[in-house]
PDB file of C-alpha atoms in Angstrom:
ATOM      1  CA  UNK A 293      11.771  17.228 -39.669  1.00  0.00           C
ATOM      2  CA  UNK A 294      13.025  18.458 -36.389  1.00  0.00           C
ATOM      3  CA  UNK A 295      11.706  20.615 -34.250  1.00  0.00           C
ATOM      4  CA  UNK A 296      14.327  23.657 -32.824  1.00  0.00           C
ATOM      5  CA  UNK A 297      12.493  23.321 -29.273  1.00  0.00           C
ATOM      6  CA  UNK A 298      14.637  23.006 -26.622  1.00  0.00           C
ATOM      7  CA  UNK A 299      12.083  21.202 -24.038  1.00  0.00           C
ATOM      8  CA  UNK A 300      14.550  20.754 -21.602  1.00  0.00           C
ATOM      9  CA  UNK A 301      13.841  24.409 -20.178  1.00  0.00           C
ATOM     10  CA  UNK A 302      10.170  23.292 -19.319  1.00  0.00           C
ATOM     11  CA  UNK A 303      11.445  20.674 -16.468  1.00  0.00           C
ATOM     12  CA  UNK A 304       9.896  21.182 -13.149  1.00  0.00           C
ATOM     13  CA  UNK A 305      12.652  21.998  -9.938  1.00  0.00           C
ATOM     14  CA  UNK A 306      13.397  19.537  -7.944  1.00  0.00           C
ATOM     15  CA  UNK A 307      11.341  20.523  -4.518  1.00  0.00           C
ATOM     16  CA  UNK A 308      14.031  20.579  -1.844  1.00  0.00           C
ATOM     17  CA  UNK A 309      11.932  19.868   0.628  1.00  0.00           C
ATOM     18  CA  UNK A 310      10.791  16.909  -0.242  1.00  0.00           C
ATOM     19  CA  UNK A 311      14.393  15.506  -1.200  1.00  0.00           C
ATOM     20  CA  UNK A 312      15.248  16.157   1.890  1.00  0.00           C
ATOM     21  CA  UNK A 313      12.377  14.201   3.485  1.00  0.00           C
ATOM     22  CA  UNK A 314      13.307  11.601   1.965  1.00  0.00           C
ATOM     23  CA  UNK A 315      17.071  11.501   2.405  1.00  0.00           C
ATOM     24  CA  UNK A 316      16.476  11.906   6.273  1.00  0.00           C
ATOM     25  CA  UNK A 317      14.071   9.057   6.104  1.00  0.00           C
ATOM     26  CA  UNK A 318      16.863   6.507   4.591  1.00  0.00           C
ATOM     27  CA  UNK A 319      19.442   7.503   6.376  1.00  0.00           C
ATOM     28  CA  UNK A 320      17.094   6.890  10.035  1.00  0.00           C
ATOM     29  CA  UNK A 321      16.559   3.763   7.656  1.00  0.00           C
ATOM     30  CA  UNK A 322      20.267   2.492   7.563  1.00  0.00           C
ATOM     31  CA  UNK A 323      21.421   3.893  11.244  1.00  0.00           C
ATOM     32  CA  UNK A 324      18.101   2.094  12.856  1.00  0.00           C
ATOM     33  CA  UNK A 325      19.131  -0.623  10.812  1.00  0.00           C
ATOM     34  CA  UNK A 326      22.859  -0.880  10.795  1.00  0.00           C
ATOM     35  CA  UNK A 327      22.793  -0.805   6.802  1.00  0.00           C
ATOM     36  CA  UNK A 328      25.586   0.012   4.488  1.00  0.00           C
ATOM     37  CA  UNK A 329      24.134   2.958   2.573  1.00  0.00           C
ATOM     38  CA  UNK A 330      25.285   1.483  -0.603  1.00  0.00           C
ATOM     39  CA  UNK A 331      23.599  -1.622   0.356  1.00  0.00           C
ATOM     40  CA  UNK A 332      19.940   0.100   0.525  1.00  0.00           C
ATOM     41  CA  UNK A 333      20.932   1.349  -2.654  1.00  0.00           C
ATOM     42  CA  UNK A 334      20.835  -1.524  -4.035  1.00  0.00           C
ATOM     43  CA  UNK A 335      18.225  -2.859  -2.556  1.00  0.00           C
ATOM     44  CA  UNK A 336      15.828  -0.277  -4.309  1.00  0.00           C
ATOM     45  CA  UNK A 337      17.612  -1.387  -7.657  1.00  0.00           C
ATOM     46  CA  UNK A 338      20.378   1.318  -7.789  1.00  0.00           C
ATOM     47  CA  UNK A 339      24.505   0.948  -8.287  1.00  0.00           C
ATOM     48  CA  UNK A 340      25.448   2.784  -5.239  1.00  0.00           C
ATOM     49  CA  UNK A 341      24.605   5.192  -3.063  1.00  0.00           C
ATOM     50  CA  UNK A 342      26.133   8.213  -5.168  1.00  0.00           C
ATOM     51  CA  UNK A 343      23.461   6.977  -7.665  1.00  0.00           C
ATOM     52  CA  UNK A 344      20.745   7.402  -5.159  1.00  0.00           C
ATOM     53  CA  UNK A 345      22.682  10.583  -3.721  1.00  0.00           C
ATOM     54  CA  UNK A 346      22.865  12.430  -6.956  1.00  0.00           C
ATOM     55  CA  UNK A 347      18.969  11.637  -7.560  1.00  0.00           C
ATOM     56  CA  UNK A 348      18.307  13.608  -3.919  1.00  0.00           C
ATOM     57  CA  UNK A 349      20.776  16.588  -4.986  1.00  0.00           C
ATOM     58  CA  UNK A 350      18.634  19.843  -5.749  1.00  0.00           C
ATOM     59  CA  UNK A 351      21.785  20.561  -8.383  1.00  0.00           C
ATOM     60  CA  UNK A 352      21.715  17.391 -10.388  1.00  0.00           C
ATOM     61  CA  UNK A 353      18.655  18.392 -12.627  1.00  0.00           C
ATOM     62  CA  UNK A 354      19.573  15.763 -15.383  1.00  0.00           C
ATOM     63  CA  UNK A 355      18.536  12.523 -12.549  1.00  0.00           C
ATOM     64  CA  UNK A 356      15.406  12.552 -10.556  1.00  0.00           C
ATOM     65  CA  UNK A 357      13.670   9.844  -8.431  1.00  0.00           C
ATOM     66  CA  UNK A 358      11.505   7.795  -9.765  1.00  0.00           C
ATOM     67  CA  UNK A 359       7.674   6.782  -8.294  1.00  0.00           C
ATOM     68  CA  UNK A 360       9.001   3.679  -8.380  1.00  0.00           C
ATOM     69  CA  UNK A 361      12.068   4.213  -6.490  1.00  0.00           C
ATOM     70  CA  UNK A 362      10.015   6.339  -4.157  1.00  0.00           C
ATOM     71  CA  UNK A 363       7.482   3.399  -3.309  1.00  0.00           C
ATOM     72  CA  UNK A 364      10.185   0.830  -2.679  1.00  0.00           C
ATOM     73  CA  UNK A 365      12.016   3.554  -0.617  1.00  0.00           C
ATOM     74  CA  UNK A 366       8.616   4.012   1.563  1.00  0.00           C
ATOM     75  CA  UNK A 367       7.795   0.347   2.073  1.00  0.00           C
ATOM     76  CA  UNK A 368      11.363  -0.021   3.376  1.00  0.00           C
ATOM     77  CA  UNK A 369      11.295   2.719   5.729  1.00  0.00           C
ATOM     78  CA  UNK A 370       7.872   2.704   7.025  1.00  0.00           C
ATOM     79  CA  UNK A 371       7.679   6.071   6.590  1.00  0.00           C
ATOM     80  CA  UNK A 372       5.527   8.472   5.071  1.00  0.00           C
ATOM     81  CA  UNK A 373       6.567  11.679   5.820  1.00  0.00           C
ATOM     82  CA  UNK A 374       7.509  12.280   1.628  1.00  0.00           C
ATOM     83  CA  UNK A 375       3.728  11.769   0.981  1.00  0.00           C
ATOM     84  CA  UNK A 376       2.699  14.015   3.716  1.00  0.00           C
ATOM     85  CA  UNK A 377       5.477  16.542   2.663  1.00  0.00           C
ATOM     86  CA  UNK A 378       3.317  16.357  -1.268  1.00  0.00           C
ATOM     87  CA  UNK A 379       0.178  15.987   0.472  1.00  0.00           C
ATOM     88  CA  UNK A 380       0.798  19.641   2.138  1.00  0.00           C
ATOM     89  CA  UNK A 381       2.675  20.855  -0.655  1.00  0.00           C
ATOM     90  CA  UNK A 382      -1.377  20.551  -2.345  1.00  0.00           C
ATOM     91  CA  UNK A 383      -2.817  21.298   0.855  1.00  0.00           C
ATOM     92  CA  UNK A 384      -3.985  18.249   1.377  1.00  0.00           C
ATOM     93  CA  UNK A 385      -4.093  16.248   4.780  1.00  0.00           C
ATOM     94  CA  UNK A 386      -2.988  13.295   4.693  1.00  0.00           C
ATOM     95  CA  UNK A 387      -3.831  10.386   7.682  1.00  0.00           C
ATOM     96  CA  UNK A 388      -3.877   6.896   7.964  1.00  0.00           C
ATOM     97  CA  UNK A 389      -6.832   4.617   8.068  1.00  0.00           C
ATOM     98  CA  UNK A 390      -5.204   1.222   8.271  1.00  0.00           C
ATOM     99  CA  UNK A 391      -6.820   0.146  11.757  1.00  0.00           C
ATOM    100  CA  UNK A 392      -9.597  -2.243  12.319  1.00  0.00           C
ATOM    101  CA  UNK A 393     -10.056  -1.219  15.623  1.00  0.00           C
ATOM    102  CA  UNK A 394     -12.961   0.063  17.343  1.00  0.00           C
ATOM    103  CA  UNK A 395     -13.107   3.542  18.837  1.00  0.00           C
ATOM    104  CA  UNK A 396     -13.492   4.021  22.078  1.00  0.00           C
ATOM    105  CA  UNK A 397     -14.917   6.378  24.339  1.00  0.00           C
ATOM    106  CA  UNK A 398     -11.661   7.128  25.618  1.00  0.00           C
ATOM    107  CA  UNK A 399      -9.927   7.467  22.499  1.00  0.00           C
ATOM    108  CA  UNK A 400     -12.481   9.975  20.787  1.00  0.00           C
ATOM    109  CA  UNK A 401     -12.752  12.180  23.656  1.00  0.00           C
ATOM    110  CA  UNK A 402      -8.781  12.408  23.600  1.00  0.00           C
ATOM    111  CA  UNK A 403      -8.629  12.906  20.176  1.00  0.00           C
ATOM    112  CA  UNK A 404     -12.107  15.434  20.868  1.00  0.00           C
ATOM    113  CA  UNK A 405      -9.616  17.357  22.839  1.00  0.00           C
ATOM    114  CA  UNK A 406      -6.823  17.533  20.363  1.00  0.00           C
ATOM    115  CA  UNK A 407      -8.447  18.829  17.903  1.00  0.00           C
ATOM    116  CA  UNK A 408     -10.025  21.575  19.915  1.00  0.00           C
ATOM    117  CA  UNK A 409      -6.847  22.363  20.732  1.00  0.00           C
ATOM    118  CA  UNK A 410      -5.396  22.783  17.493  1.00  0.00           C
ATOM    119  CA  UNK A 411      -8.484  24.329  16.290  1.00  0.00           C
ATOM    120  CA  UNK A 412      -7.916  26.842  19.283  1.00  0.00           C
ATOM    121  CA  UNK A 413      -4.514  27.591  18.409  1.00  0.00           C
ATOM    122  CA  UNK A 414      -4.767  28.535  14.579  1.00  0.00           C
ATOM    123  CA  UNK A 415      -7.329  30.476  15.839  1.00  0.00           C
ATOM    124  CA  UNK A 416      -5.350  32.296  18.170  1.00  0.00           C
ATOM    125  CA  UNK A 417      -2.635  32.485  15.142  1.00  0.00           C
ATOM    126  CA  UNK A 418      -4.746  33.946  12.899  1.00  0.00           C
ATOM    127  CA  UNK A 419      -6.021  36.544  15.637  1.00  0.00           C
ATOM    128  CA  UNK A 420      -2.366  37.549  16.102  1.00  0.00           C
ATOM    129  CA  UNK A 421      -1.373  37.860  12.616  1.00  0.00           C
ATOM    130  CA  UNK A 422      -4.506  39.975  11.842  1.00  0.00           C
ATOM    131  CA  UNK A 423      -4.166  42.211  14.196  1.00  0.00           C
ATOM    132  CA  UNK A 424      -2.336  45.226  12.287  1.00  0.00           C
ATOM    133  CA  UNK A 425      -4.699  44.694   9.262  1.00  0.00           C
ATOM    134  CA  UNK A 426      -2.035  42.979   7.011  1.00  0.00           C
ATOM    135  CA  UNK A 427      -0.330  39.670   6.918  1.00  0.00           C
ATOM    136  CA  UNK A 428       3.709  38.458   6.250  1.00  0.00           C
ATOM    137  CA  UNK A 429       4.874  35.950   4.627  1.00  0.00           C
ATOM    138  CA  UNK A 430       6.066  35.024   8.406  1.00  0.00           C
ATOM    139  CA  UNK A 431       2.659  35.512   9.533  1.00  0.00           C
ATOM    140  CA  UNK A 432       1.135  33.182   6.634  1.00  0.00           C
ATOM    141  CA  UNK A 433       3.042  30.614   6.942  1.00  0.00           C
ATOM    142  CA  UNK A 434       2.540  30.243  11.034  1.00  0.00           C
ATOM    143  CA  UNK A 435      -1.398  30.435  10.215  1.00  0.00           C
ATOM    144  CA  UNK A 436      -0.990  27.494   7.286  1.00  0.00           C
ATOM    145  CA  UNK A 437       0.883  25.750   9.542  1.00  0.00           C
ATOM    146  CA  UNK A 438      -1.640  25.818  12.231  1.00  0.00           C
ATOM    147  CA  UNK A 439      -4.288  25.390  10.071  1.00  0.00           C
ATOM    148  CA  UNK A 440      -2.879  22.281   9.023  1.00  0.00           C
ATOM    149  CA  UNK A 441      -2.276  20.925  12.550  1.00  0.00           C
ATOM    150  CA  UNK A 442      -6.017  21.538  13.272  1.00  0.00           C
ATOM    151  CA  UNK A 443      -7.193  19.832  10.003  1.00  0.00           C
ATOM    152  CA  UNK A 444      -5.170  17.090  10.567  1.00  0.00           C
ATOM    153  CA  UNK A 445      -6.262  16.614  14.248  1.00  0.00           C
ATOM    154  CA  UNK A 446     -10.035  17.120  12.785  1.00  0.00           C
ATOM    155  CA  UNK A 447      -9.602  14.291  10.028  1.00  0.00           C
ATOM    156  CA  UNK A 448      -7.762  12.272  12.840  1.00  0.00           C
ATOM    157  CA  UNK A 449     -10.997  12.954  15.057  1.00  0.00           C
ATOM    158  CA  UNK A 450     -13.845  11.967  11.930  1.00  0.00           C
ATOM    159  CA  UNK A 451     -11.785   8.901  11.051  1.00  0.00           C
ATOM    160  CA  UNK A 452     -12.214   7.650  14.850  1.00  0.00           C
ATOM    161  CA  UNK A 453     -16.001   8.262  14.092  1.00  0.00           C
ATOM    162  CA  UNK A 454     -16.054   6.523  11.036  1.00  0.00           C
ATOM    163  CA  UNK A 455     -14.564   3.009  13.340  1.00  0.00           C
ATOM    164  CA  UNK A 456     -17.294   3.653  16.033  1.00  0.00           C
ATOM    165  CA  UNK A 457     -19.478   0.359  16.193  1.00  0.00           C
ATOM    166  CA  UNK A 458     -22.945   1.435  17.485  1.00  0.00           C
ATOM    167  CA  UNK A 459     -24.700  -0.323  20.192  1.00  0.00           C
ATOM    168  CA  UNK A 460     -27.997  -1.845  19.648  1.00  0.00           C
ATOM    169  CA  UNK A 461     -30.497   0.440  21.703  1.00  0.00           C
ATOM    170  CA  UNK A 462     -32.707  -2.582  22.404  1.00  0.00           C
ATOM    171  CA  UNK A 463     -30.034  -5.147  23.272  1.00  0.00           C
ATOM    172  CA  UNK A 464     -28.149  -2.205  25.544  1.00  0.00           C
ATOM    173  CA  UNK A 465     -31.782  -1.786  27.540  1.00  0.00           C
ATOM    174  CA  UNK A 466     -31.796  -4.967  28.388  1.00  0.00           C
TER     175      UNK A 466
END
């Protein structure tokens, strides 16, 4: 027995935004790199590039992108502005902690600075926005923005902690 449910209905939009991340990001991808766009295409596995096309158009509900595809299209560009466009999409920050390095004095009290900065400017956002008692959509989008910038500078800032290598007190004194 069959059920009369037409499931289709329940799909999820494709987020336009985010297709169009990642569209910018291959074609950088292919200018940078002098590549045929049909010839990135296949090298994540697809026909052509009106395969890969039609899975970035908004309109074209019945192909989407895969995870897969979206990896592979990642690793090749070196970018990861789609994950940062779904990381904010969840409010979520997103930053990298692939160094080894050591923080430096130098480099934390920069990055000190930046996020004060930040911090001081979706403060000032917020301060504007409030001031007639009631917020626009205009309005709230400056201050998420903003906010944003600031927690991203902030998580930029702790991560530089979290690489600090202490001195020894003892073995400094001496």
């Amino acid at each position: 027995m069959t059920s009369n449910y037409d499931y289709r209905g329940n799909k999820r939009k494709k987020e336009h935004g985010l297709l169009v991340s990642i569209r910018k990001d291959i074609l950088s991808f292919c200018k940078k790199e002098n590549m045929e766009k049909d010839t990135f295409a296949h090298t994540i596995g697809l026909a052509s590039w009106g395969s890969l096309e039609n899975k970035l158009k908004r309109t074209k509900d019945d192909t989407d992108i895969t995870i897969t595809e979206l990896l592979h299209i990642q690793e090749l560009t070196k970018s990861h502005a789609p994950l940062k466009y779904m990381c904010e999409m969840f409010g979520f920050v997103m930053t990298s902690t692939e160094t080894d390095e050591e923080t430096t004095v130098e480099e934390l009290n920069s990055l000190s600075d930046k996020a004060q900065m930040e911090s001081n400017e979706s403060w000032a956002e917020i301060k504007k926005a409030s001031a007639d008692g009631k917020f626009t959509v205009e309005e709230k989008e400056a201050m998420k923005k903003e906010a944003m910038e600031a927690l991203e500078a902030k998580q930029k800032e702790l991560n530089a902690i979290e690489r600090i290598v202490p001195v020894d007190i003892e073995e400094y004194e001496e």
